[in-house]
Amino acid sequence: HGSLGEVWDEQMSSSMLGKRLRKVVQNYQAMNKYGVPFHTKGGADSGGGPKRTGPELLCQLKGKVGVTTLTPELKPFSSLPWAPLLPPRPLTSDLGPFRSCAVVSSAGSLKHSGLGKEIDSHDAVLRFNAAPTVGYEKDVGTKTTVRLINSQVMASDDHRFLSSSLYSAGILVAWDPSPYSSDLNEWYNRTDYPIFLQYQKYRRLHPQQPFYILHPRVEWQLWDTIQANMAEAIQRNPPSSGLLGTVLMMSLCKVVHVYEFLPSRRKTELCHYYQRFYDAACTLGAYHPLLYEKNLVKRMNQGPDRDIFSHGRVTLPGFNSFNC
Ligand code: C5P
């Protein structure tokens, strides 16, 4: 059954990946689809400076990342006819604060975890994309307070985003990668997927369900923080939903438990607990700088390694629970 020594190694680097995955990551590292400027290529710590401690990282994250969502008065939305569909106030003004929160990664290692009751015992639960609860209650629980979805899921025919009951529970928060500049006009004219079209359609079909759009600045603030703490150049793509959702909940909750983001003893190449698809890239990253996200989360974790090993559980303080 393995040992504690096998929990996530916070020094993980692309050189420790298998040959195939290392190639894929290297290819992404060479690309720069979103126009990340070159001066941020190497991090502040890449010169061999002292590594930040967990508490220092938490403070840096709190200082650099401001979770916010689009509101109708922001340009260019203010001059568009559908602006009134956007919530008048940002998510962080409308929701919480919560005492304890769970972030449920969609990892295959949740399968047979029996974590459902524990996850449901939290005041708020965040899930990702098309991750279901029906049929998986024993392992992932039943409660959904927030569902963070990417624009690809919103636009894909397979996910039946506009009609599936999967998306009808809780508050929806959508995101799509913008250019690094986070210029809203530039983003509006070239989103990765048609997030705004799908947003309008969904809002008209389900006007009662709260639905926010993440300000794309958040992704790049988070990206800057990851790169600033890594010795190697990370993929110049936005962080994964997993880290975005974690930081979102750290803005709303006193304490956040993240499940199976750092893999437990159940670690597996099974990509999602709800699909029969195997790929190590789901856990280690290819497009997203997921490897480095996990290194930072491991360093910030305030719980024992035993929690990671047995429950895949990480404990992070909410941004309002500590002073810097
Ligand atoms: O695949 P999807 O993005 O919907 O999964 C949600 C998040 O869960 C990912 O962004 C990633 O952070 C995390 N995840 C993981 N390991 C997996 C699958 C997902 O860490 N095997």
Short mmCIF file of C-alpha atoms in Angstrom, two decimals, residues 151-318:
data_model
loop_
_atom_site.label_atom_id
_atom_site.label_comp_id
_atom_site.label_asym_id
_atom_site.label_seq_id
_atom_site.Cartn_x
_atom_site.Cartn_y
_atom_site.Cartn_z
CA SER A 151 -15.40 27.70 -21.54
CA GLN A 152 -14.53 24.46 -23.32
CA VAL A 153 -17.12 22.56 -21.28
CA MET A 154 -19.66 25.32 -21.92
CA ALA A 155 -19.15 25.11 -25.67
CA SER A 156 -18.84 21.36 -26.18
CA ASP A 157 -21.76 19.37 -27.56
CA ASP A 158 -20.93 16.28 -25.45
CA HIS A 159 -21.43 18.12 -22.22
CA ARG A 160 -24.94 19.40 -23.07
CA PHE A 161 -24.16 22.40 -20.95
CA LEU A 162 -27.39 24.25 -21.72
CA SER A 163 -29.71 21.33 -20.92
CA SER A 164 -27.97 18.86 -18.56
CA SER A 165 -29.18 18.82 -14.93
CA LEU A 166 -25.53 18.37 -13.91
CA TYR A 167 -25.09 22.12 -14.00
CA SER A 168 -28.32 23.09 -12.24
CA ALA A 169 -27.05 22.77 -8.63
CA GLY A 170 -25.26 25.63 -6.93
CA ILE A 171 -23.67 28.78 -8.23
CA LEU A 172 -21.87 28.67 -11.56
CA VAL A 173 -18.55 30.41 -12.17
CA ALA A 174 -17.11 30.29 -15.69
CA TRP A 175 -13.66 31.12 -16.97
CA ASP A 176 -11.77 31.37 -20.25
CA PRO A 177 -8.09 32.24 -20.76
CA SER A 178 -7.44 35.82 -21.85
CA PRO A 179 -4.26 37.24 -23.33
CA TYR A 180 -1.66 37.88 -20.59
CA SER A 181 -2.46 41.60 -20.70
CA SER A 182 -5.96 40.76 -19.44
CA ASP A 183 -7.28 43.52 -21.69
CA LEU A 184 -11.03 42.82 -21.59
CA ASN A 185 -11.60 44.21 -25.09
CA GLU A 186 -8.87 42.07 -26.62
CA TRP A 187 -10.20 39.03 -24.73
CA TYR A 188 -13.78 39.69 -25.77
CA ASN A 189 -12.73 39.55 -29.40
CA ARG A 190 -10.72 36.35 -29.17
CA THR A 191 -11.75 34.05 -26.35
CA ASP A 192 -10.51 30.44 -26.55
CA TYR A 193 -14.14 29.20 -26.71
CA PRO A 194 -17.43 31.14 -27.13
CA ILE A 195 -17.89 31.78 -23.40
CA PHE A 196 -20.03 34.90 -23.81
CA LEU A 197 -22.41 33.38 -26.33
CA GLN A 198 -22.95 30.32 -24.12
CA TYR A 199 -23.27 32.50 -21.03
CA GLN A 200 -26.08 34.52 -22.58
CA LYS A 201 -27.90 31.39 -23.74
CA TYR A 202 -27.61 29.73 -20.34
CA ARG A 203 -28.73 32.84 -18.44
CA ARG A 204 -31.84 33.16 -20.61
CA LEU A 205 -32.70 29.48 -20.10
CA HIS A 206 -31.95 29.48 -16.34
CA PRO A 207 -32.43 33.06 -15.15
CA GLN A 208 -32.79 32.08 -11.48
CA GLN A 209 -29.41 30.39 -11.13
CA PRO A 210 -26.56 32.68 -10.06
CA PHE A 211 -23.86 32.65 -12.71
CA TYR A 212 -20.59 34.60 -12.60
CA ILE A 213 -17.68 35.01 -15.01
CA LEU A 214 -14.21 35.10 -13.50
CA HIS A 215 -12.15 38.19 -14.32
CA PRO A 216 -9.31 36.81 -16.48
CA ARG A 217 -6.78 38.89 -14.54
CA VAL A 218 -7.07 36.34 -11.72
CA GLU A 219 -5.53 33.59 -13.88
CA TRP A 220 -2.46 35.62 -14.74
CA GLN A 221 -1.96 36.97 -11.22
CA LEU A 222 -1.93 33.36 -10.14
CA TRP A 223 0.39 32.38 -12.99
CA ASP A 224 2.86 35.15 -12.02
CA THR A 225 2.92 33.84 -8.45
CA ILE A 226 3.64 30.28 -9.58
CA GLN A 227 6.43 31.34 -11.94
CA ALA A 228 7.95 33.64 -9.34
CA ASN A 229 8.53 30.62 -7.12
CA MET A 230 9.87 28.16 -9.67
CA ALA A 231 13.43 27.67 -10.81
CA GLU A 232 12.38 26.60 -14.31
CA ALA A 233 10.17 28.21 -16.93
CA ILE A 234 6.65 26.93 -16.47
CA GLN A 235 4.09 26.45 -19.25
CA ARG A 236 2.90 29.91 -20.39
CA ASN A 237 -0.73 28.87 -20.10
CA PRO A 238 -3.21 29.67 -17.33
CA PRO A 239 -3.24 27.56 -14.15
CA SER A 240 -5.66 24.65 -13.96
CA SER A 241 -9.22 24.91 -12.68
CA GLY A 242 -8.01 23.08 -9.59
CA LEU A 243 -5.80 25.93 -8.40
CA LEU A 244 -8.27 28.60 -9.56
CA GLY A 245 -11.04 26.95 -7.53
CA THR A 246 -8.78 26.59 -4.50
CA VAL A 247 -7.88 30.28 -4.53
CA LEU A 248 -11.52 31.18 -5.12
CA MET A 249 -12.52 29.26 -1.98
CA MET A 250 -9.59 30.74 -0.01
CA SER A 251 -11.26 34.09 -0.72
CA LEU A 252 -14.62 32.91 0.67
CA CYS A 253 -13.77 30.52 3.54
CA LYS A 254 -11.96 30.41 6.88
CA VAL A 255 -10.40 27.06 6.07
CA VAL A 256 -10.24 25.11 2.80
CA HIS A 257 -9.76 21.35 2.41
CA VAL A 258 -8.72 20.29 -1.06
CA TYR A 259 -9.33 16.63 -1.95
CA GLU A 260 -7.11 14.58 -4.25
CA PHE A 261 -5.34 17.54 -5.81
CA LEU A 262 -2.20 16.10 -4.21
CA PRO A 263 -2.76 12.41 -4.89
CA SER A 264 -3.30 10.01 -1.98
CA ARG A 265 -2.23 6.38 -1.74
CA ARG A 266 -5.01 5.77 -4.29
CA LYS A 267 -3.05 7.68 -6.95
CA THR A 268 -3.83 6.35 -10.38
CA GLU A 269 -3.52 7.23 -14.04
CA LEU A 270 -7.32 7.18 -14.23
CA CYS A 271 -7.97 10.76 -15.29
CA HIS A 272 -11.39 11.43 -13.69
CA TYR A 273 -13.38 9.45 -11.13
CA TYR A 274 -16.33 9.58 -13.52
CA GLN A 275 -14.73 8.43 -16.79
CA ARG A 276 -12.82 5.40 -18.09
CA PHE A 277 -9.95 7.38 -19.52
CA TYR A 278 -6.33 6.94 -18.45
CA ASP A 279 -3.62 9.57 -18.86
CA ALA A 280 -0.90 10.62 -16.40
CA ALA A 281 -1.11 14.12 -17.88
CA CYS A 282 -4.38 14.67 -15.97
CA THR A 283 -2.52 14.48 -12.66
CA LEU A 284 0.84 15.87 -13.77
CA GLY A 285 -0.23 18.48 -16.33
CA ALA A 286 0.51 19.11 -19.99
CA TYR A 287 -1.19 22.33 -21.09
CA HIS A 288 -1.53 23.65 -17.53
CA PRO A 289 1.48 24.25 -15.22
CA LEU A 290 -0.16 21.68 -12.92
CA LEU A 291 3.09 20.16 -11.64
CA TYR A 292 4.18 23.53 -10.28
CA GLU A 293 0.74 24.31 -8.89
CA LYS A 294 0.98 21.12 -6.85
CA ASN A 295 4.48 22.00 -5.61
CA LEU A 296 3.15 25.29 -4.23
CA VAL A 297 0.05 23.71 -2.68
CA LYS A 298 2.27 21.10 -1.00
CA ARG A 299 4.41 23.87 0.49
CA MET A 300 1.38 25.84 1.70
CA ASN A 301 -0.37 22.80 3.18
CA GLN A 302 -0.93 23.16 6.92
CA GLY A 303 -2.10 19.59 7.49
CA PRO A 304 0.05 16.50 8.07
CA ASP A 305 1.42 14.38 5.20
CA ARG A 306 -0.68 11.56 6.66
CA ASP A 307 -3.84 13.47 5.53
CA ILE A 308 -2.53 13.59 1.98
CA PHE A 309 -1.59 9.94 2.05
CA SER A 310 -4.88 8.59 3.40
CA HIS A 311 -7.46 11.19 2.29
CA GLY A 312 -5.70 13.12 -0.48
CA ARG A 313 -6.51 16.03 1.81
CA VAL A 314 -4.71 19.36 1.99
CA THR A 315 -5.57 22.06 4.56
CA LEU A 316 -5.20 25.70 3.56
CA PRO A 317 -6.19 28.80 5.54
CA GLY A 318 -8.59 31.30 3.99
#
